[in-house]
Coordinates of C-alpha atoms and ligand atoms in Angstrom, one line a residue:
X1 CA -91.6 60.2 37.1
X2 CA -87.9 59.5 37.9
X3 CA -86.9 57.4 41.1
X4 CA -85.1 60.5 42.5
X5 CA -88.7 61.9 41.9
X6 CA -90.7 58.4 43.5
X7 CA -88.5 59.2 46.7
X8 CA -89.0 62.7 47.5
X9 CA -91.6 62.8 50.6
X10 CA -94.6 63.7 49.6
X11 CA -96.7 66.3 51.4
X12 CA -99.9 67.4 51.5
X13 CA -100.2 71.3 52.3
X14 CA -103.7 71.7 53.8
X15 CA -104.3 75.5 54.1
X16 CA -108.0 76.4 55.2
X17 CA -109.6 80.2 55.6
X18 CA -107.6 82.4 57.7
X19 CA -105.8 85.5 57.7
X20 CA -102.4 83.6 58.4
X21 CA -103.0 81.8 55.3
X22 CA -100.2 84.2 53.7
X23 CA -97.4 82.6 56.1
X24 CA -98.1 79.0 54.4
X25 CA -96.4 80.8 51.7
X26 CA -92.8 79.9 53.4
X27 CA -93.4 77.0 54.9
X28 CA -95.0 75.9 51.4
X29 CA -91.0 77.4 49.9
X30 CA -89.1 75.6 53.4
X31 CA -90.5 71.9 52.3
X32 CA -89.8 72.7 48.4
X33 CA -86.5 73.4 49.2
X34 CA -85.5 70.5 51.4
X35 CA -86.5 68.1 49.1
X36 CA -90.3 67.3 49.9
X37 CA -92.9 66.9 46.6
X38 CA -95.4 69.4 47.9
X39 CA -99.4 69.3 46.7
X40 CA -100.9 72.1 48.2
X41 CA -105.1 71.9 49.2
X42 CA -106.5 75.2 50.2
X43 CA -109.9 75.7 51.1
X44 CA -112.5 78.1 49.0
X45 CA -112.0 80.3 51.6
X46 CA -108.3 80.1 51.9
X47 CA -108.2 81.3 48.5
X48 CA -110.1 84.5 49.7
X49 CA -106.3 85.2 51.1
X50 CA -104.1 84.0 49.3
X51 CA -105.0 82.8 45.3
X52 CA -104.4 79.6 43.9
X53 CA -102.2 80.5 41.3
X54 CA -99.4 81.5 44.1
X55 CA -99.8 77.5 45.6
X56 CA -99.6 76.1 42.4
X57 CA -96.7 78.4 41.2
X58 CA -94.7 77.5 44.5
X59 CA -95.5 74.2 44.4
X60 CA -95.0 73.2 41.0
X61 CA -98.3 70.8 41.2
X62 CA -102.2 71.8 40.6
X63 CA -103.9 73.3 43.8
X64 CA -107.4 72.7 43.5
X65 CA -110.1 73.3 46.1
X66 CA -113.1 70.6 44.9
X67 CA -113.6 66.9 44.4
X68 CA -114.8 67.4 41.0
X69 CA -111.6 68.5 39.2
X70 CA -109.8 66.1 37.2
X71 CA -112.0 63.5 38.5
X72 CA -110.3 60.8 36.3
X73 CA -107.4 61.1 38.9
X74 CA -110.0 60.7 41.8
X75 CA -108.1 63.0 43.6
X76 CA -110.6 62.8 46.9
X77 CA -109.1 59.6 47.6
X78 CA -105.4 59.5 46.1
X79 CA -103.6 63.0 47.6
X80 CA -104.6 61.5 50.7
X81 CA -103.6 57.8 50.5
X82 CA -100.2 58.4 48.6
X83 CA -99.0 61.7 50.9
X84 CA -96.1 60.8 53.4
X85 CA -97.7 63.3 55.7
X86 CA -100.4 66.2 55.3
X87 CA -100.1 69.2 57.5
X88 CA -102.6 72.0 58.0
X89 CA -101.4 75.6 57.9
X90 CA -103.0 77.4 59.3
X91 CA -105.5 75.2 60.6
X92 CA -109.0 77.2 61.3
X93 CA -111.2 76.3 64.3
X94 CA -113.8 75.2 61.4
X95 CA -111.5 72.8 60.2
X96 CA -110.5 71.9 63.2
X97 CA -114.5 70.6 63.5
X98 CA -114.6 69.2 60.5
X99 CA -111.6 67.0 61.0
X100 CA -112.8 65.8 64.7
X101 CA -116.2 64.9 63.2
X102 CA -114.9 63.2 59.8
X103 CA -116.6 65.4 57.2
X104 CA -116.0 65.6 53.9
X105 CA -117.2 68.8 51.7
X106 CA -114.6 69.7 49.5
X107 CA -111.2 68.4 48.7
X108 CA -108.8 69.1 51.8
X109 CA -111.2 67.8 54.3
X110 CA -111.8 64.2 51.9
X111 CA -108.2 64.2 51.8
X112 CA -107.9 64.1 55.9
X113 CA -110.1 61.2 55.9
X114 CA -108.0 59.2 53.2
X115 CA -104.4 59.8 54.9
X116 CA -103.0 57.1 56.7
X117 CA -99.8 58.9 57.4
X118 CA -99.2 61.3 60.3
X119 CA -101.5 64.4 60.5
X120 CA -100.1 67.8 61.8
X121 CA -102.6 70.6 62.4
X122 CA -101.1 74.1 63.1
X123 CA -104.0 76.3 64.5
X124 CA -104.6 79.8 63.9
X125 CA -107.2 81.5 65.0
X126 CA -108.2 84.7 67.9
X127 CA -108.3 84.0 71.7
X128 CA -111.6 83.6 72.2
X129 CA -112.6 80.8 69.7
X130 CA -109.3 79.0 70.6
X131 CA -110.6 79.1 74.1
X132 CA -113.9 77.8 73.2
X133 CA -115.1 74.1 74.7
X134 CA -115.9 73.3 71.1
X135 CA -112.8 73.9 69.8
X136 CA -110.6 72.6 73.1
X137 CA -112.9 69.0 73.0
X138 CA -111.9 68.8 69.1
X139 CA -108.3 69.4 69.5
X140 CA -108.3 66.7 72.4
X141 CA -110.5 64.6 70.1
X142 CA -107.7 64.4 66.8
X143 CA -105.1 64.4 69.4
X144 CA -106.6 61.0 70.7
X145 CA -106.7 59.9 67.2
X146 CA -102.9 60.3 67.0
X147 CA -103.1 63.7 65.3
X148 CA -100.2 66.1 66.3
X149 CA -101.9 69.6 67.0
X150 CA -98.9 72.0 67.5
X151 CA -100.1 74.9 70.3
X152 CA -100.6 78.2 68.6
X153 CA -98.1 81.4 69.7
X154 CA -99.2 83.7 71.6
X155 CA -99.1 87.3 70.2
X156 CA -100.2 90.3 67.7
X157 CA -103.5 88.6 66.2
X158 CA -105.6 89.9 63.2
X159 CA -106.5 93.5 63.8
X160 CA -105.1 95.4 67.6
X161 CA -105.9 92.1 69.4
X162 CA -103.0 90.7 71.1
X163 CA -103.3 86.7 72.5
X164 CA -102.8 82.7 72.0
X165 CA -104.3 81.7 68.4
X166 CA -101.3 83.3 66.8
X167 CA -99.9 80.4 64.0
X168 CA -96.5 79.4 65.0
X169 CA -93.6 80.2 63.2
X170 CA -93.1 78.7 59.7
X171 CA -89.7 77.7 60.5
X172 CA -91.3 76.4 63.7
X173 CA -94.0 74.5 61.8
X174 CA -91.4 73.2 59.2
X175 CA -89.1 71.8 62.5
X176 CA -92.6 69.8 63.5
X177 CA -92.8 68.2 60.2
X178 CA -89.3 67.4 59.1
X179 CA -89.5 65.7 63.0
X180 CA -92.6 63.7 62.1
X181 CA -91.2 62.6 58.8
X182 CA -88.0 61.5 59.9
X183 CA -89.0 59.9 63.4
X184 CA -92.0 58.5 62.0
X185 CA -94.4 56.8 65.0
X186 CA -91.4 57.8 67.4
X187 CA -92.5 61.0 67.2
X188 CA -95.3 60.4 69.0
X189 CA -93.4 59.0 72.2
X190 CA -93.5 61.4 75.2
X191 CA -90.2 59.7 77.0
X192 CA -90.0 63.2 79.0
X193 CA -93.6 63.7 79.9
X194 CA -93.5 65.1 83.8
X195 CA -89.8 66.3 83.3
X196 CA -88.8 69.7 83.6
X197 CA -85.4 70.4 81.4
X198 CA -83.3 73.5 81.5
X199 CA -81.8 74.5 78.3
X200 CA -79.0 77.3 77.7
X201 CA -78.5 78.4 74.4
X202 CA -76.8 81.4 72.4
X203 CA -73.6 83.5 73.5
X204 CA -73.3 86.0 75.9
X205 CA -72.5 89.4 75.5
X206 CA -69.8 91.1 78.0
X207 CA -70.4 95.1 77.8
X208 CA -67.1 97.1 77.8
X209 CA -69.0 100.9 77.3
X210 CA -72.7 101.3 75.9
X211 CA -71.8 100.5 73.0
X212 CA -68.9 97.6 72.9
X213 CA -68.9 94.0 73.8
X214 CA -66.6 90.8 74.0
X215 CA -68.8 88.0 72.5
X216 CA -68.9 85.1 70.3
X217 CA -70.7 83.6 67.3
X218 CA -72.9 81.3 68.9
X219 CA -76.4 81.7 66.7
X220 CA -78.7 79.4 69.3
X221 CA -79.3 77.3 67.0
X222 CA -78.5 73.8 68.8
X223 CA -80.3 75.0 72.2
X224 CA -83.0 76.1 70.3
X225 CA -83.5 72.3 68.5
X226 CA -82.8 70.8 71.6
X227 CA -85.5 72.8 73.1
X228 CA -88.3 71.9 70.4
X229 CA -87.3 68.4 70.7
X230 CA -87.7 68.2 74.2
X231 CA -91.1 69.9 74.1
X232 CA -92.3 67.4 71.2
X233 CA -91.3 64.2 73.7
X234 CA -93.8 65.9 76.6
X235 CA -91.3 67.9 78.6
X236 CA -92.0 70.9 80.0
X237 CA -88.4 73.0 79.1
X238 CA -87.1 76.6 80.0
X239 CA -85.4 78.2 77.6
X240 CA -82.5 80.8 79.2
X241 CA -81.7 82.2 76.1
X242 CA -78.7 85.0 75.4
X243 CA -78.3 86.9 72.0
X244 CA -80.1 85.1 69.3
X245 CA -82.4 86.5 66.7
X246 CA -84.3 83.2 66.7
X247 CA -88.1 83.2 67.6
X248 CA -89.4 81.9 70.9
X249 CA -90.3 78.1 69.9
X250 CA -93.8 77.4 70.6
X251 CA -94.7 75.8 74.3
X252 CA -91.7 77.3 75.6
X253 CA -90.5 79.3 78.5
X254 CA -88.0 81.9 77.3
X255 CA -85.7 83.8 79.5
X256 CA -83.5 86.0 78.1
X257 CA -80.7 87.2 78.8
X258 CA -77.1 89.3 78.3
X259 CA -74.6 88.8 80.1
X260 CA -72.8 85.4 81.6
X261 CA -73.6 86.7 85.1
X262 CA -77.1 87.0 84.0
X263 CA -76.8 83.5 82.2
X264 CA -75.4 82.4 85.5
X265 CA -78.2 83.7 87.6
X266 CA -81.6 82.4 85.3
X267 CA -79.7 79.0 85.1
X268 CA -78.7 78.2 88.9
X269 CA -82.7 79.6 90.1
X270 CA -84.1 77.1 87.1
X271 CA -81.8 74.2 88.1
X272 CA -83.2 74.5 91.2
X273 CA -86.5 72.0 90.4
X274 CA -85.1 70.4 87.1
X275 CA -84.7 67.2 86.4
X276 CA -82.0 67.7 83.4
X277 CA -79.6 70.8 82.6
X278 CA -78.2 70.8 79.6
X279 CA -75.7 73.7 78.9
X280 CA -75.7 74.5 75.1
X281 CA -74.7 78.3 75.2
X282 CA -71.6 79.5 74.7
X283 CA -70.7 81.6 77.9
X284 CA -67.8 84.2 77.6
X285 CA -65.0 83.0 80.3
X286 CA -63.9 86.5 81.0
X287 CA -65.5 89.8 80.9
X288 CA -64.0 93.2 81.3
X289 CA -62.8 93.9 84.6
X290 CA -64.2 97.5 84.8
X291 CA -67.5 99.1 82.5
X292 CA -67.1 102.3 81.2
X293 CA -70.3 104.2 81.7
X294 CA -69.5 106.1 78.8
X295 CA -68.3 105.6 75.2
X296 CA -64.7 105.2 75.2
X297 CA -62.8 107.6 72.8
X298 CA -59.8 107.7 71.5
X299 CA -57.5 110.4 71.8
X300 CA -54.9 111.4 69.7
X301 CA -51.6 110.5 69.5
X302 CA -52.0 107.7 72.3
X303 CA -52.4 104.0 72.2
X304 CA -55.3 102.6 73.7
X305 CA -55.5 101.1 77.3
X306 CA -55.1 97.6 77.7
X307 CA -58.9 95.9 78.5
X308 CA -58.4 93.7 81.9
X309 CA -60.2 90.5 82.0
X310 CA -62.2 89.2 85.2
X311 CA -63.4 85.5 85.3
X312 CA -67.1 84.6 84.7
X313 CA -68.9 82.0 86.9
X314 CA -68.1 78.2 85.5
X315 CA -72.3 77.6 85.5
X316 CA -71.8 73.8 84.0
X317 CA -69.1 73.0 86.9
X318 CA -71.3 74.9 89.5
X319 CA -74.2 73.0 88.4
X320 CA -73.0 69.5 88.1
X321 CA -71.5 69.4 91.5
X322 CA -75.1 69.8 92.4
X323 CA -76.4 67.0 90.2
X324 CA -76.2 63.8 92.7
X325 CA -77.7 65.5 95.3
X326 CA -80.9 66.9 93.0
X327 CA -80.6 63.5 91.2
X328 CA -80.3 65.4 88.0
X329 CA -78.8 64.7 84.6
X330 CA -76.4 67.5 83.6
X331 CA -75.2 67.4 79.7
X332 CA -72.4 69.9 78.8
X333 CA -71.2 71.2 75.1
X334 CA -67.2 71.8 74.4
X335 CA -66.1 73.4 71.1
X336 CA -63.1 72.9 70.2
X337 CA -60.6 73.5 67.7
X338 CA -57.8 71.1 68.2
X339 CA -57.4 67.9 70.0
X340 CA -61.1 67.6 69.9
X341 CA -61.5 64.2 71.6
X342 CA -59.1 64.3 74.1
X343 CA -59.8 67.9 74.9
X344 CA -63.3 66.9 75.1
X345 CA -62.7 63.8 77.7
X346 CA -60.7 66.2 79.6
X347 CA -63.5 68.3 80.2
X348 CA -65.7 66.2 81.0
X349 CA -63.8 64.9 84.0
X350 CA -62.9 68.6 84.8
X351 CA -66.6 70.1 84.6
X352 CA -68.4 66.3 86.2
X353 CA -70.8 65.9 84.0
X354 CA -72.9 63.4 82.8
X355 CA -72.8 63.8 78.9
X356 CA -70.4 66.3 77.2
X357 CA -71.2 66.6 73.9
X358 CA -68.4 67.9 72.1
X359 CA -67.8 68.9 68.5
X360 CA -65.4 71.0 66.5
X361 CA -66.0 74.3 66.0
X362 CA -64.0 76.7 63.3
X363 CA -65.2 79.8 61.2
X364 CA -67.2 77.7 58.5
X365 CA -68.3 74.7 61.2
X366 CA -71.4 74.8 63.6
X367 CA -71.2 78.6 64.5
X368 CA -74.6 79.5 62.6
X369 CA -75.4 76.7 60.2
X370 CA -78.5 74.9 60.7
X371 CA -75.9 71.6 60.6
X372 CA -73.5 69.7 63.1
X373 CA -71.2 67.0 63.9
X374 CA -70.6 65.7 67.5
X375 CA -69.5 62.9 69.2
X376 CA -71.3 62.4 72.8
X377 CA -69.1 61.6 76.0
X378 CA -70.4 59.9 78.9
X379 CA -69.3 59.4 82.4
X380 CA -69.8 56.0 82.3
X381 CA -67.2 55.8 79.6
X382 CA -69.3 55.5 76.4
X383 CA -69.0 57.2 73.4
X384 CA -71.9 58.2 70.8
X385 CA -71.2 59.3 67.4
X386 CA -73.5 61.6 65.8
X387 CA -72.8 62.2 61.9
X388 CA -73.3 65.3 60.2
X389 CA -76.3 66.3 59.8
X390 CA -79.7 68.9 61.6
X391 CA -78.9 70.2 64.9
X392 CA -82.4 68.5 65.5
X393 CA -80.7 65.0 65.2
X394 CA -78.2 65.6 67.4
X395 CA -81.0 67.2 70.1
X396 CA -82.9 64.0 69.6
X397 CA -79.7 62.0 70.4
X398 CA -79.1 64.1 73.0
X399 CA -82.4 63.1 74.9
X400 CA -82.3 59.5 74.1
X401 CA -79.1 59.9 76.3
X402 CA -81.0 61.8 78.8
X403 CA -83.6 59.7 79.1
X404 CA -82.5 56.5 80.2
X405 CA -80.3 58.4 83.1
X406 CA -83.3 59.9 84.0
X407 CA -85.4 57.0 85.2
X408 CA -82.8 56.3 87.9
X409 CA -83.6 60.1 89.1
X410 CA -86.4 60.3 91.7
X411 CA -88.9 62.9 90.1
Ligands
CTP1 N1 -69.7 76.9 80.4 C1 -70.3 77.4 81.5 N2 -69.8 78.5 82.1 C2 -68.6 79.1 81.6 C3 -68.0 78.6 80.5 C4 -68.6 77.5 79.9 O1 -71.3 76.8 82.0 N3 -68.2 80.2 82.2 C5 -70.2 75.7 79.8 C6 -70.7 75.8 78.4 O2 -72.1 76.1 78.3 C7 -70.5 74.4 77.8 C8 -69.3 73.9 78.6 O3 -69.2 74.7 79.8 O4 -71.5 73.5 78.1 C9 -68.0 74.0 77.9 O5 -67.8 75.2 77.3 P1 -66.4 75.6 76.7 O6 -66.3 77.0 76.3 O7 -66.1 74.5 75.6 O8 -65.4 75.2 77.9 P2 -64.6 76.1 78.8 O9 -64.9 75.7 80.2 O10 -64.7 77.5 78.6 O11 -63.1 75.6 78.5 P3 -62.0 76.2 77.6 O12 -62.4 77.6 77.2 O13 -60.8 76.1 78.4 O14 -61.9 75.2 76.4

C-alpha cells in the first residue's frame, strides 16, 4: 500500500436488508470518487437486493457478509478498528436493534462493535415500524452513545405507501459523512440547538409571458449547505427556496417559491420569529414592468418592444433594519465581478448587516459548482477568509460567525 493509499479515509459501507439497498449504490460511487477507501459490509439479506459482486466491483475491495471468511485477516475485529468512519445505508429497524443491544451475528454488526470512529446510521424503513417504541427507544439509545442517526425523508415508500421511513438522499447522506469526517467530534456540537434560522437560497425567476423569464444562474447550492449545516448543529431552519432542482435536505422546512415578490413575502413572515436570516439567494433587482398574459410573438417586419423594468423589494435591507429590534443576526451574500472587496464593504454598510459574505462570481466561478471562495465581512470591522473549497465549509464558517452574535440575542 502506497502513502497516497495509507491516507485515503477509510470507510466502512454497512448496508443491511432493505429495499433502498439499491441507492447505496451512489453513495457507495460519491465516497469512491472523493477520495475515500471504501469496504463495503452488506448483510445476507442485503444481498437479497442488491448482489455482492456489484459492492465489490464498485468498491474495488472484497464485500463479504460472515466472520468466517478469510479468517487469517480476522476481519470481525480489523474493518471495524482501522475504518475512519462506518456508515449504515440504509439502516433497517433490525439493525437498528441489533446495534442498540450490541449483537454480533455476522460481519457488519461485529464490525459496529469494534469501531471506535464516528457511526452514521441512515434509516430506511415504512411508517409504521419507524413509528414503533422499539425502534424510537433504539434510535434514542445509539444517539446517547454518540451515534449520528440522520431522520429518514418523508415520501413514496416500497409499494403505493407514501410516509417518513423513506432513506434520505444519497447526496444527502454523502454531505453527513464528508461533515463527520472533516469536523471530527465537532460534528457532534449543537451550538444552534433552540434557534430557528431562515435561509434563502436559489434565483428567482421574473415572468415576462407564460413562457419567458429574466433570471439568473444561481443553482442553490450554498443555501442549500448552509441549511444542512445548520440542521446538523441542532437548529431548527426554513428553507425559502426559488428555482433549484436540488432535493429538499432532510429535517427541513422548504418553501418554495418563484418570484422575488414571492421570495420577499416567505422571507419577511419567517423573519418574523427567527433568530438569524441569512440571505443566500440571488434575487432579481428588476422585473418586467407589465406581464403579458399571453405568449409574445413577433411580427414581421418590426423590431421588438423595449421590456420596462420595475424594482423588486431590497428583502436583506428590509430585513436588517429590523434586526436590533428582533435581536437577530442578519448575514447577507454579494457577488461580484470587479472591485470585489470594496464593493463588498460598500454593501455591507449600504444593506446594515451583520456579516456580508461576499465572493466573486463569473461564468466558470460559484454559479453551480459544488465549490467557493469568500471572504466574510463584519460590522464590527473583521474580516474572515475562507479558501477555496465545499460550499459546506464556508456554511460551517458562516455559523461559527453566527453563533457567537447570537448569544447576545435574547431567544
Ligand atoms: N438581495 C435582496 N433583495 C434584492 C436583491 C438582493 O435581499 N432585491 C440580497 C441578496 O440575497 C444578497 C444581497 O442582497 O444577500 C446582495 O445581493 P447582490 O445581488 O450582490 O446585491 P444588490 O443589492 O443587488 O446590489 P448590486 O446589484 O448593485 O451589486
Amino acid at each position: 500500500m502506497d502513502k497516497r493509499e495509507r491516507e485515503r479515509p477509510r470507510v466502512v459501507l454497512g448496508v443491511s436488508g432493505g429495499i433502498a439497498a439499491y441507492k447505496a449504490c451512489e453513495l457507495l460511487r460519491r465516497l469512491t470518487e472523493s477520495g475515500h477507501d471504501v469496504r463495503v459490509v452488506p448483510t445476507a439479506s442485503a444481498l437479497h437486493f442488491v448482489g455482492e459482486a456489484t459492492w465489490s466491483a464498485l468498491s474495488g475491495n472484497p464485500a463479504g457478509t460472515e466472520v468466517w471468511e478469510s479468517v487469517h485477516e480476522v476481519p470481525h475485529v480489523r474493518i471495524g478498528q482501522g475504518a475512519d468512519l462506518v456508515v449504515v445505508a440504509p439502516a433497517t429497524a433490525d439493525m437498528l436493534a441489533k446495534a442498540a443491544h450490541g449483537l454480533a451475528d455476522d460481519l457488519l454488526t461485529n464490525t459496529l462493535l469494534t469501531a471506535r470512529c464516528p457511526v452514521v446510521f441512515a434509516p430506511a424503513m415504512h411508517t409504521e415500524m419507524w413509528e414503533h417504541p422499539a425502534t424510537q427507544e433504539n434510535v434514542a439509545t445509539l444517539r446517547r452513545r454518540g451515534a449520528l442517526v440522520i431522520e429518514p425523508a418523508v415520501g413514496r415508500l416500497t409499494g403505493v405507501d407514501t410516509g417518513k421511513g423513506r432513506l434520505p438522499d444519497p447526496a444527502e447522506i454523502f454531505a453527513v459523512c464528508r461533515r463527520v469526517l472533516a469536523r471530527g467530534p465537532r460534528a457532534a456540537e449543537q451550538d444552534l440547538a433552540g434557534r430557528h434560522v431562515v435561509i434563502s437560497a436559489g434565483g428567482t425567476r421574473e415572468p415576462l409571458d407564460p413562457v419567458r423569464y429574466l433570471g439568473n444562474r444561481s443553482s442553490g447550492k450554498q443555501g442549500y449547505a448552509l441549511a444542512r449545516t445548520a440542521v446538523a448543529r441542532g437548529a431548527r431552519v426554513t428553507l425559502v427556496a426559488g428555482n433549484t432542482e436540488l432535493p429538499d435536505p432532510a429535517g427541513v422546512d422548504v418553501i418554495r417559491i418563484g418570484t422575488a415578490r414571492q421570495l420577499h413575502e416567505a422571507v419577511v413572515k419567517a423573519a418574523a420569529e427567527a433568530d438569524a436570516v441569512v440571505m443566500a439567494a440571488a434575487v432579481a433587482d428588476f422585473r418586467p414592468a407589465a406581464y403579458t398574459t399571453g405568449k409574445i410573438k413577433k411580427v414581421e417586419g418590426q423590431e421588438p418592444e423595449p421590456v420596462a423594468l420595475v424594482r423588486n423589494p431590497d428583502i436583506l435591507a428590509e430585513v436588517s433594519a429590523e434586526r436590533a429590534r428582533r435581536g437577530q443576526v442578519v448575514v447577507g451574500f454579494a457577488a461580484e465581478t470587479d472591485d470585489v472587496l470594496a464593493n463588498g464593504r460598500a454593501k455591507l454598510a449600504r444593506k446594515g448587516c451583520d456579516l456580508l459574505v461576499v465572493n466573486e462570481v463569473g461564468e466558470h466561478k460559484a454559479f453551480g459548482s459544488a465549490e467557493n471562495e469568500a471572504v466574510i465581512l463584519a460590522a464590527d470591522g473583521s474580516e474572515t477568509p475562507v479558501p477555496y473549497g465545499p460550499k459546506e465549509d464556508l456554511a460551517e464558517t458562516v455559523w461559527d460567525l453566527v453563533v457567537p452574535r447570537l448569544a447576545d440575542t435574547e431567544r
